[in-house]
CSV table of C-alpha atoms in Angstrom, one decimal:
chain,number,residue,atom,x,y,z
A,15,UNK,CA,-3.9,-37.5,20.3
A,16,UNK,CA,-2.7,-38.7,23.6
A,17,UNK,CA,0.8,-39.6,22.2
A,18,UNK,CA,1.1,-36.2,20.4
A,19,UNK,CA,0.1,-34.5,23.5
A,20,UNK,CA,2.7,-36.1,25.5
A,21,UNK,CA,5.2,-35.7,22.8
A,22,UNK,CA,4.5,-31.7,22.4
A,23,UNK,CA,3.0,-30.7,26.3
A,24,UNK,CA,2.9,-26.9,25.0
A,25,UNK,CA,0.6,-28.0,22.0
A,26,UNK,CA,-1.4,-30.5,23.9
A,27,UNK,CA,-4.1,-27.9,25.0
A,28,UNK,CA,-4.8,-26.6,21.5
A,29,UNK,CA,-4.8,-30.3,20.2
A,30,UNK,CA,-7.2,-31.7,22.7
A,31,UNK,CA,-9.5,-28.6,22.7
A,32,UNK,CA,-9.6,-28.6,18.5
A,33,UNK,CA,-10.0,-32.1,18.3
A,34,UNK,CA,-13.3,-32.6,20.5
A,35,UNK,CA,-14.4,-29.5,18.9
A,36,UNK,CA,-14.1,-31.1,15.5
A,37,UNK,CA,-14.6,-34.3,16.6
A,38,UNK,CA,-18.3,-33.6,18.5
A,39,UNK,CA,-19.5,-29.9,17.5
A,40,UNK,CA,-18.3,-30.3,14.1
A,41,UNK,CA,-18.7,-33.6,13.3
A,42,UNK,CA,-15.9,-34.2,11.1
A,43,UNK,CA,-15.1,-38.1,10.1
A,44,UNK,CA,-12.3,-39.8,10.6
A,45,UNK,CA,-10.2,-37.3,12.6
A,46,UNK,CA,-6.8,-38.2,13.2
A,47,UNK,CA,-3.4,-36.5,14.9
A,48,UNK,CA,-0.8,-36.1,12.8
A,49,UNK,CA,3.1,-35.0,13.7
A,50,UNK,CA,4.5,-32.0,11.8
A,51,UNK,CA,8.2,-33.3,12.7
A,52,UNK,CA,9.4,-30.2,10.8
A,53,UNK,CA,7.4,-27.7,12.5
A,54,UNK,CA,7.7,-29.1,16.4
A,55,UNK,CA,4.7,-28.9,16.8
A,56,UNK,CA,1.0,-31.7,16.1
A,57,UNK,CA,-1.3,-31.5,13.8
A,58,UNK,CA,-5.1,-33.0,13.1
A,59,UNK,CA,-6.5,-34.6,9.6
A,60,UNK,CA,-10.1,-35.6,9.1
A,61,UNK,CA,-12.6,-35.0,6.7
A,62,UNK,CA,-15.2,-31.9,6.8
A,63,UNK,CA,-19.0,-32.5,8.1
A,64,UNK,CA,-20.6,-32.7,4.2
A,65,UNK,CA,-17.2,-33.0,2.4
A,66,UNK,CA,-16.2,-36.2,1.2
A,67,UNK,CA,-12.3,-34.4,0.4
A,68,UNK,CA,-10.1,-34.6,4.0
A,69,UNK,CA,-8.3,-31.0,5.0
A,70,UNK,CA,-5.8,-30.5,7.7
A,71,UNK,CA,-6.1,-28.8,10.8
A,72,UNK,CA,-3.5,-27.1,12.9
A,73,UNK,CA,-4.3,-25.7,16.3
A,74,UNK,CA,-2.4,-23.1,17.7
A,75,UNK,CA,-2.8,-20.9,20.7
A,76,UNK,CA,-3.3,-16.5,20.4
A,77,UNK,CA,0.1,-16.7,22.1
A,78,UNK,CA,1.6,-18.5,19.4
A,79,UNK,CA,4.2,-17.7,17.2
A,80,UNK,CA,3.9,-18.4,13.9
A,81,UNK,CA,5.9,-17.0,10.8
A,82,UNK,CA,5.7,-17.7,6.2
A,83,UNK,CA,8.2,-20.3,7.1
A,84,UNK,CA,6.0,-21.9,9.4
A,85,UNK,CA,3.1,-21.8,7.2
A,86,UNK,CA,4.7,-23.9,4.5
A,87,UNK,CA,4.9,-27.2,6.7
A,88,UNK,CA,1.6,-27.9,6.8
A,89,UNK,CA,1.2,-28.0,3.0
A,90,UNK,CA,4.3,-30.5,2.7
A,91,UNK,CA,2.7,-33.1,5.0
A,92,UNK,CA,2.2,-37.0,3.0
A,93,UNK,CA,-1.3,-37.1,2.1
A,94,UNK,CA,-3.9,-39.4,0.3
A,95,UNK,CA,-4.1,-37.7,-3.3
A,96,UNK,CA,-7.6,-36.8,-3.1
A,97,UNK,CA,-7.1,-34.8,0.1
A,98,UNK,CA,-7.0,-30.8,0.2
A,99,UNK,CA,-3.6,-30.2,-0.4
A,100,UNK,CA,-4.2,-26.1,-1.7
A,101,UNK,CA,-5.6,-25.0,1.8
A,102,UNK,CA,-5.0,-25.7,5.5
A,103,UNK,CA,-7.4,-24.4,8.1
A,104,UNK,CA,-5.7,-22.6,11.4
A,105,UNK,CA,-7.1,-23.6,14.7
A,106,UNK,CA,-6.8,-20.8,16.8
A,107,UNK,CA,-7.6,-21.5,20.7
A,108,UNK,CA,-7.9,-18.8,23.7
A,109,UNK,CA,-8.0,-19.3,27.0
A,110,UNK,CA,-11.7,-19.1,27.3
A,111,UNK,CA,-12.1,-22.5,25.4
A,112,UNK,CA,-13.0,-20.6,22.3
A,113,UNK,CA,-11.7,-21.2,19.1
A,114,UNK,CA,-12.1,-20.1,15.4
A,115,UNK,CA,-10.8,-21.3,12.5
A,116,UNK,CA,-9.3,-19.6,9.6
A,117,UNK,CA,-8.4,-20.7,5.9
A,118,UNK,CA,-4.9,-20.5,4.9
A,119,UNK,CA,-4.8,-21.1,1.3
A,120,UNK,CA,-0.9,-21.6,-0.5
A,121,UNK,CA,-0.7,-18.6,-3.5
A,122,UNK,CA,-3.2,-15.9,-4.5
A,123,UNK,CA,-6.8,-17.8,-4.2
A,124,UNK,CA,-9.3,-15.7,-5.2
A,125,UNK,CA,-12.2,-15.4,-1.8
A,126,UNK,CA,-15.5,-17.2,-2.5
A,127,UNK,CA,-18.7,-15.7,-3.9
B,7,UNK,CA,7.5,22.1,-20.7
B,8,UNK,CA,10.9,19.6,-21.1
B,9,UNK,CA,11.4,17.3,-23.7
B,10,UNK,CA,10.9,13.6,-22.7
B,11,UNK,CA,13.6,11.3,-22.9
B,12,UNK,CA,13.4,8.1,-24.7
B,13,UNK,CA,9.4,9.0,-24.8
B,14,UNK,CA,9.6,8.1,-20.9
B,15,UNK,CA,6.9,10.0,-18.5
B,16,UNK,CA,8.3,12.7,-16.2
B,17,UNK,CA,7.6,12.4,-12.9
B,18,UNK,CA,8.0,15.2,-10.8
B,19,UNK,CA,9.5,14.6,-7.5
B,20,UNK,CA,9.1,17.4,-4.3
B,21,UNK,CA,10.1,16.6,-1.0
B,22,UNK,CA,10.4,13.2,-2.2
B,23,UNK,CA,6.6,12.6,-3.5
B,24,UNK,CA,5.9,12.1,-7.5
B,25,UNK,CA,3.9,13.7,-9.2
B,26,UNK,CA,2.3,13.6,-12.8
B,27,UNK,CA,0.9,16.8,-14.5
B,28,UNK,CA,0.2,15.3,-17.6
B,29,UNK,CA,-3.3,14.0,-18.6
B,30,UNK,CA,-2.1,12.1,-21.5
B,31,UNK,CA,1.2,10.4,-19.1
B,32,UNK,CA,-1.5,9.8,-16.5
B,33,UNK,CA,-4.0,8.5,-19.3
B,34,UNK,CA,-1.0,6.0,-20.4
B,35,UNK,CA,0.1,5.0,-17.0
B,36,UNK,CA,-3.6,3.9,-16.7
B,37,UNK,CA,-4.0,2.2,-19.6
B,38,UNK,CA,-0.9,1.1,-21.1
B,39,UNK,CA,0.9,0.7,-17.5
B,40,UNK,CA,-1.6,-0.7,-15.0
B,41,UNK,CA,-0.5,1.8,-12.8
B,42,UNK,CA,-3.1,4.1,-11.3
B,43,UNK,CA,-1.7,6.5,-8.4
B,44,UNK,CA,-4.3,9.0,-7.0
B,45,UNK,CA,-5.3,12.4,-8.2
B,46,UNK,CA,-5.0,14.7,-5.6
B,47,UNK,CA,-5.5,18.0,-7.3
B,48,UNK,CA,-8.3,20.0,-5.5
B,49,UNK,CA,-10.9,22.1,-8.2
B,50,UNK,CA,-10.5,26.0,-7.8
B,51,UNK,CA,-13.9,26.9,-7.3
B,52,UNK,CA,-14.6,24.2,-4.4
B,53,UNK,CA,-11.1,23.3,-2.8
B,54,UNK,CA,-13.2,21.9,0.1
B,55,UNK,CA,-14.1,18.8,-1.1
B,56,UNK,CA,-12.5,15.6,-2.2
B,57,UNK,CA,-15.0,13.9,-4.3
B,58,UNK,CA,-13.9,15.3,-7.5
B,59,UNK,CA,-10.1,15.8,-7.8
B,60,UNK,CA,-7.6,16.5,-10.6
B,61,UNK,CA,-4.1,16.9,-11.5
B,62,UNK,CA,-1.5,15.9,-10.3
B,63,UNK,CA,-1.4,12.3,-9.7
B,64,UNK,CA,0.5,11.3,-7.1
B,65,UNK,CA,2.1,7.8,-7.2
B,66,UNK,CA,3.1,5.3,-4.3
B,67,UNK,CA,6.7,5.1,-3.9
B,68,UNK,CA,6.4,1.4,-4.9
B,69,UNK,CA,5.2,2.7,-8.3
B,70,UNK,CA,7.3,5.7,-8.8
B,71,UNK,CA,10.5,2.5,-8.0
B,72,UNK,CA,8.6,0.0,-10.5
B,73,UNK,CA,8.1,2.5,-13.3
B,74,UNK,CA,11.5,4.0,-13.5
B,75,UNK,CA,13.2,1.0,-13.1
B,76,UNK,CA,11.1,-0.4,-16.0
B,77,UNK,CA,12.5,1.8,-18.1
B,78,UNK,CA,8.9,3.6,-18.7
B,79,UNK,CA,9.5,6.8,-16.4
B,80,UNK,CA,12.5,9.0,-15.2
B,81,UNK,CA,12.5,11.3,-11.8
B,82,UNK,CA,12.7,15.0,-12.7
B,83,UNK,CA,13.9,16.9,-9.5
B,84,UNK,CA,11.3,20.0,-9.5
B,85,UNK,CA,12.8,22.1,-6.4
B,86,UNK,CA,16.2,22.2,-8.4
B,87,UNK,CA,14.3,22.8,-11.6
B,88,UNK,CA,13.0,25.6,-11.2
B,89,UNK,CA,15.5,28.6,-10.2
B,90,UNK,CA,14.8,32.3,-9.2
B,91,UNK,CA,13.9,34.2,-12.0
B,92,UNK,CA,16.3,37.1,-13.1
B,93,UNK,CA,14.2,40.5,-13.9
B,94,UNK,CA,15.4,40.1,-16.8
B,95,UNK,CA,13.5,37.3,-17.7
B,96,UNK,CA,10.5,38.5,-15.8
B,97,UNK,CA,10.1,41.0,-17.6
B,98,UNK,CA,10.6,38.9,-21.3
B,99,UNK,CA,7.9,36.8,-19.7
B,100,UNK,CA,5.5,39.5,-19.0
B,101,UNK,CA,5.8,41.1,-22.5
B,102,UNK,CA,5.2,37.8,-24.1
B,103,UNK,CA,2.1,36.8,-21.8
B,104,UNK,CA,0.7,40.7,-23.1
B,105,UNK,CA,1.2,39.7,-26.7
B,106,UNK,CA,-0.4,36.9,-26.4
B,107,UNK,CA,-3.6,38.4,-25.1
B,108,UNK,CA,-3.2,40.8,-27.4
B,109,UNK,CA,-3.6,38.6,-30.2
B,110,UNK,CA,-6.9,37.1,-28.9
B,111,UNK,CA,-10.0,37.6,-31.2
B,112,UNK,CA,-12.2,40.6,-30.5
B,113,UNK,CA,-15.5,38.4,-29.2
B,114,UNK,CA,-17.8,38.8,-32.1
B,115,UNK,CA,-21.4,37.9,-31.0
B,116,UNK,CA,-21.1,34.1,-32.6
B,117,UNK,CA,-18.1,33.5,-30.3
B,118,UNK,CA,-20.7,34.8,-27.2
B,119,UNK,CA,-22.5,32.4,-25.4
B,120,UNK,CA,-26.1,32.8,-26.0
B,121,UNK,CA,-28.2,35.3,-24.3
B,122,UNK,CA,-31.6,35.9,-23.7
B,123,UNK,CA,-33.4,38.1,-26.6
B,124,UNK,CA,-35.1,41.3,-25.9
B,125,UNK,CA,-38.2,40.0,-24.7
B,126,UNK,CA,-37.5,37.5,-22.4
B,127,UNK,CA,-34.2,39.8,-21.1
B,128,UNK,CA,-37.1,42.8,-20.4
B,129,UNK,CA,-39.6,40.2,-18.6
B,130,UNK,CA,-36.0,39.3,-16.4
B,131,UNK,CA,-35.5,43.1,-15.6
B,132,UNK,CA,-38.9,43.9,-14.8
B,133,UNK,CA,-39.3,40.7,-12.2
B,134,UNK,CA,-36.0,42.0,-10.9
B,135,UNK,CA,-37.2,45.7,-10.4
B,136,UNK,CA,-40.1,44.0,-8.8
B,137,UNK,CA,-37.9,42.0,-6.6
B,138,UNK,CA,-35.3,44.7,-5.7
B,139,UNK,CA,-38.7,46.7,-4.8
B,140,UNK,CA,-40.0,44.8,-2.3
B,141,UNK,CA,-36.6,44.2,-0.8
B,142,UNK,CA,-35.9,47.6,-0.6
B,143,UNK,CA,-39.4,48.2,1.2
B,144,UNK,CA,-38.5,46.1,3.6
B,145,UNK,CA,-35.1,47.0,4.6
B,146,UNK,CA,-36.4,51.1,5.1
B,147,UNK,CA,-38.3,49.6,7.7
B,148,UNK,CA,-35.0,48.5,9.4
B,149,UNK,CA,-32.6,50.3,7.9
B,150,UNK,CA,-31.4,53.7,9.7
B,151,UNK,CA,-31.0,56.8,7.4
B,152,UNK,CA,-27.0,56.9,7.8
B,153,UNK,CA,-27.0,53.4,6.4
B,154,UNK,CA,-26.3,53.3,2.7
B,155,UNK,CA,-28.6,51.1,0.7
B,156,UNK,CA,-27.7,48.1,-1.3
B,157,UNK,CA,-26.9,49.1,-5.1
B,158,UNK,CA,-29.3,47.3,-7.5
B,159,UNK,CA,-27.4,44.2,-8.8
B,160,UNK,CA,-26.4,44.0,-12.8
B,161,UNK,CA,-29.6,42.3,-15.3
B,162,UNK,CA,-27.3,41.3,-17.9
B,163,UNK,CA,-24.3,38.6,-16.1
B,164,UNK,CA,-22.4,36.3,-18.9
B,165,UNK,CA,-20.5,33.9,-18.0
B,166,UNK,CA,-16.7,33.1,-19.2
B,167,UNK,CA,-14.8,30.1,-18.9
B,168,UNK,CA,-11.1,30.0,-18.4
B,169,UNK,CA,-8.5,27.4,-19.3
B,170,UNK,CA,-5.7,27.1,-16.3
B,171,UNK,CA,-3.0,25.2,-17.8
B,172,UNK,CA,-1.5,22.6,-16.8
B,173,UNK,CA,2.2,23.4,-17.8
B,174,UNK,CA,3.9,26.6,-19.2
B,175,UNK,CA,7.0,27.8,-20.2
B,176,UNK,CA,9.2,29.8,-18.3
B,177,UNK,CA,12.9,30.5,-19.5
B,178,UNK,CA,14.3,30.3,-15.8
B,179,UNK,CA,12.7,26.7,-16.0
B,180,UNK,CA,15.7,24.3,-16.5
B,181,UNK,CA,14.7,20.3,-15.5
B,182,UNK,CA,17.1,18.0,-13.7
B,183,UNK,CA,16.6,14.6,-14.5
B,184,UNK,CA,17.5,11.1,-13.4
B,185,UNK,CA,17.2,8.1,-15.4
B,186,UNK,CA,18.2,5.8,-12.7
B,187,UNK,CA,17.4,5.6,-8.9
B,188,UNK,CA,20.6,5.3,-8.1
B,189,UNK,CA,21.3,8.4,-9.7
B,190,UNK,CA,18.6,10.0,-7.7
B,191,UNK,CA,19.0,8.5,-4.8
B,192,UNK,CA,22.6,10.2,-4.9
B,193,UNK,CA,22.0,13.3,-5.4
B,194,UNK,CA,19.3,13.5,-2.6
B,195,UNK,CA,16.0,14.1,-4.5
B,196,UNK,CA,14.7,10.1,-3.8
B,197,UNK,CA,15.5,8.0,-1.1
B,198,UNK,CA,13.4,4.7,-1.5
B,199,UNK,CA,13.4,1.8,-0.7
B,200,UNK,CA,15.8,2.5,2.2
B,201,UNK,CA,15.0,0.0,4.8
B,202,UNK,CA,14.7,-4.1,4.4
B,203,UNK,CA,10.8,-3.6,4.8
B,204,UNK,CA,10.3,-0.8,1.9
B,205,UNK,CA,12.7,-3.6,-0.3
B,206,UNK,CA,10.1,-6.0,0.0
B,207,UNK,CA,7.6,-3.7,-0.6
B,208,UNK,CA,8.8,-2.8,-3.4
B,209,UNK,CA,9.5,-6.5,-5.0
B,210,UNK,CA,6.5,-7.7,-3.9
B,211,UNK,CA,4.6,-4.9,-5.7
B,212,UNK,CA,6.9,-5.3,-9.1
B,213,UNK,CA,6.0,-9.3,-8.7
B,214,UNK,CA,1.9,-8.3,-8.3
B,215,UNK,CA,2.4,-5.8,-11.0
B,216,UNK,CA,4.3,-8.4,-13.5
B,217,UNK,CA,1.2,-10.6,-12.9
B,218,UNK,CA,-1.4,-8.2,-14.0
B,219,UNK,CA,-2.5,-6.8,-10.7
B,220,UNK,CA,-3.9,-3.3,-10.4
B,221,UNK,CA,-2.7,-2.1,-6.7
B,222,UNK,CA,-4.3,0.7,-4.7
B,223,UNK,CA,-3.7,2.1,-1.4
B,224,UNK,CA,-5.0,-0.6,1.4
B,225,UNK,CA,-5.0,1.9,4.3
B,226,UNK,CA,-8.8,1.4,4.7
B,227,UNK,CA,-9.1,-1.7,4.5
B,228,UNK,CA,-6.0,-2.5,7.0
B,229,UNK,CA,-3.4,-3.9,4.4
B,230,UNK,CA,-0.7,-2.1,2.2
B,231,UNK,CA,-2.6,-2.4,-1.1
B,232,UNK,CA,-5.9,-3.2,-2.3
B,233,UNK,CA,-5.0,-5.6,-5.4
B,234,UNK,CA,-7.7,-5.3,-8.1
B,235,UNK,CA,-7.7,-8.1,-10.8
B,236,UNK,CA,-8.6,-5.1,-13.8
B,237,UNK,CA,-9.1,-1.7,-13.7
B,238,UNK,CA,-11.1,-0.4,-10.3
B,239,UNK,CA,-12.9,1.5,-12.2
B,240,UNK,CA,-14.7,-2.0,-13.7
B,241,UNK,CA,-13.2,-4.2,-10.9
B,242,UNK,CA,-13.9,-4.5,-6.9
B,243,UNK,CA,-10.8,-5.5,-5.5
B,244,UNK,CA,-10.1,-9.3,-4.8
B,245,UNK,CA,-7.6,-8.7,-2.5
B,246,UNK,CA,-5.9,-6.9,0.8
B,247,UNK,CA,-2.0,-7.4,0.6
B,248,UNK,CA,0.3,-6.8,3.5
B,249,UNK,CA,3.9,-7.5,2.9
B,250,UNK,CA,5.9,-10.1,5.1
B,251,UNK,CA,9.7,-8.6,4.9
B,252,UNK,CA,11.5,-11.9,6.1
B,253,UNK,CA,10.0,-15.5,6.2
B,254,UNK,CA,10.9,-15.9,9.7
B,255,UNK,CA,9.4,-12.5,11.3
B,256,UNK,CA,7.2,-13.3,13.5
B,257,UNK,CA,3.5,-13.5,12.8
B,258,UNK,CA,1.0,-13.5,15.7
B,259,UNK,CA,-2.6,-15.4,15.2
B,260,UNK,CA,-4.5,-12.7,16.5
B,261,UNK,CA,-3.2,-10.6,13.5
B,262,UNK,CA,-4.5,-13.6,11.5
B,263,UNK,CA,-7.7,-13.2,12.9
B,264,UNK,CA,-7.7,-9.4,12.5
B,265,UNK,CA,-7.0,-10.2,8.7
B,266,UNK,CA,-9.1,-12.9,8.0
B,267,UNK,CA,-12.2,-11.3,10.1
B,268,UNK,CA,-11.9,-7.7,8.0
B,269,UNK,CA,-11.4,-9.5,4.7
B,270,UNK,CA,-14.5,-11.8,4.9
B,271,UNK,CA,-16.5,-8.7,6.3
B,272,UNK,CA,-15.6,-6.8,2.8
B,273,UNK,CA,-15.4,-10.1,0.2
B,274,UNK,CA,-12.2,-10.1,0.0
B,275,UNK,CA,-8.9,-12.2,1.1
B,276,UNK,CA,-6.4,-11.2,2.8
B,277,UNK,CA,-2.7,-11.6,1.3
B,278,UNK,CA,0.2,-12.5,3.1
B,279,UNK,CA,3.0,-11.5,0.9
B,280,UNK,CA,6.2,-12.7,1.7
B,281,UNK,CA,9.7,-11.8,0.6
B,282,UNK,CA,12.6,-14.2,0.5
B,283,UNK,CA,16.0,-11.7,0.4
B,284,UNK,CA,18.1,-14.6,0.3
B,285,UNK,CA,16.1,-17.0,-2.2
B,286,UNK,CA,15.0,-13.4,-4.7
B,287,UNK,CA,11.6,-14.9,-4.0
B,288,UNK,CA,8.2,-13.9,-3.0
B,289,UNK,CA,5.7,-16.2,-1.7
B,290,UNK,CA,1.8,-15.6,-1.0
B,291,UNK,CA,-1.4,-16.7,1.2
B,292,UNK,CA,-4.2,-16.1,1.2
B,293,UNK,CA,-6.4,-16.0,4.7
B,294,UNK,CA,-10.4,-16.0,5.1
B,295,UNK,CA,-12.7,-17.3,7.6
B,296,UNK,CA,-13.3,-21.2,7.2
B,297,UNK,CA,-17.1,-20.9,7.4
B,298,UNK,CA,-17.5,-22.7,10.6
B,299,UNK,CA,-16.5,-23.1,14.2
């Protein structure tokens, strides 16, 4: 996390701030940064409190810009095969040290019941 | 009222809206067509009230583009179709409308509707009489002598129904009609898509459309369709689509939130529809809360 921070300072609030929150309030396993090279910018992979599968995470701030071509990086980042590779989630951080997250799912996904 | 052409549904275009007069077209762009526009015809005897509309059925402009470039509809120009009547003609049409109701059947009393019989219409009058009576007493109490009195009301009321059509002929009525949109969008009468947003609009809905989709109008529900997976008559919709023109416009989170907040609220997801002018391609996805956090 520290070497991602350094590498992208603009990101490195978002990054910290979403990984202790998934790390310690969400108790997610094996939580890890990874670099989206294409996209400039980090991103986190761990495995959901409950859920054996691991998802990706990628924190941006409300001041962020983000765009369709943007979304797709996520969804091209190396993988184990098991892993979530149909849905990201979307950190989004404010200044208040709040953040949600959001589902981004790639195609027309049907909500859940 | 005009022949159709290649058995393709008229749509009638004024100030650049469509419209369809026709039950059976708006029956078959239902059914056959998975297109379901909106009917925004008010009823004559309560025009204050939009729970119960009729004709016409007025169509998106992403529908009226779908359906004519599908070959299944053509755009009939209505201001130009109809032209001032000579008195000529007037006058032909009056004389015809008079034979025609002059060749009605006199109402024989099988064709009336049913009345009371002479019993139960006496026992009506008489409760009447009794009525008008004590109204009457009460108003000569208030009532000054230069006011007139109120006349006694009818006993015997029947009632009549009336069929308004839909369509009729008129012989100054003389239809312009475009097969194409480039056609119409020459002469004037129809003008989208103009604009690199109203393109993707409009591929994006052909793309839903092609896949099965019903699509409705997502104003309420803060999108630019509601996308319906059958029929919303059966079927709640699944979906709220807004349309991305360009893959690189800029989207800010807070509008994901906005999206993904008001979608999970109603049970539905919100879909980011995106347009590629470049690549001819549309991409889509889907937003809802994660459940945590």
């Amino acid at each position: 996390v520290a070497t991602l921070a350094n590498k992208y300072p603009s990101n490195a609030g978002d990054l910290t701030q979403v990984y202790n929150d998934l790390h310690l309030a969400q108790r997610w396993r094996n939580v890890i940064a990874i670099d989206l090279d294409a996209a400039k910018r980090p991103a986190l992979m761990g495995e959901e409190h409950g859920v054996d599968v691991g998802t990706i995470v990628v924190p941006c701030s409300l001041s962020d810009h983000l765009s369709l071509n943007w979304c797709d990086f996520p969804f091209q980042v190396s993988c184990p095969s098991e892993w979530h590779r149909t849905f990201i989630y979307l950190a989004i951080t404010s200044q208040d040290s709040s953040q949600v997250y959001y589902k981004l799912s790639d195609g027309i996904v049907k909500p859940q019941m | 009222m005009e022949d159709t052409i290649d058995g393709r549904i008229p749509l009638h275009v004024s100030n650049k809206t469509a419209f369809v007069w026709s039950v059976e077209d708006v029956a078959t762009l239902r059914a056959t067509h998975h297109v379901c526009g909106v009917l925004t015809g008010t009823l004559p005897h309560a025009s204050q009230q939009n729970v119960f509309l009729g004709l016409p059925l007025e169509l998106l402009p992403e529908e009226v583009v779908l359906l004519v470039k599908q070959g299944i509809a053509y755009i009939v120009d209505d201001n130009a179709s109809h032209a001032t009547p000579t008195t000529e003609q007037l006058v032909q049409w009056n004389e015809k409308r008079r034979q025609a109701l002059a060749k009605l059947p006199a109402r024989s009393s099988s064709s009336l509707p049913p009345t009371l019989n002479d019993e139960a219409l006496k026992k009506r009058l008489e409760r009447q009489q009794k009525k008008e009576a004590q109204l009457l007493a009460k108003e000569e109490s208030l009532v000054t002598p230069d006011q007139p009195k109120p006349p006694a009301s009818s006993s015997k009321e029947q009632s009549y129904s009336f069929t308004i059509p839909a369509t009729s002929d008129f012989s100054w009525y003389n239809a312009k009609t475009y097969i194409t949109l480039d056609e119409a969008r020459t002469s004037g009468v129809w003008s989208y898509p103009h604009t690199p947003e109203e393109v993707a609009r409009c591929r994006v809905f052909e793309d839903l459309w092609k896949q099965g989709y019903f699509m409705g109008n997502g104003l309420r529900f803060g999108g630019h369709w509601l996308v319906y997976p059958g029929d919303p008559l059966r079927f709640h919709s699944h979906f709220v689509a807004t349309v991305i023109p360009s893959p690189v416009m800029t989207i800010h989170p807070i509008e994901i939130i906005a999206f993904g907040r008001l979608g999970t609220a109603t049970k539905k997801s919100h879909l980011l529809c995106g347009w590629d002018e470049e690549k001819q391609e549309t991409s889509y996805y889907s937003i809802e809360w994660a459940g945590f956090g």
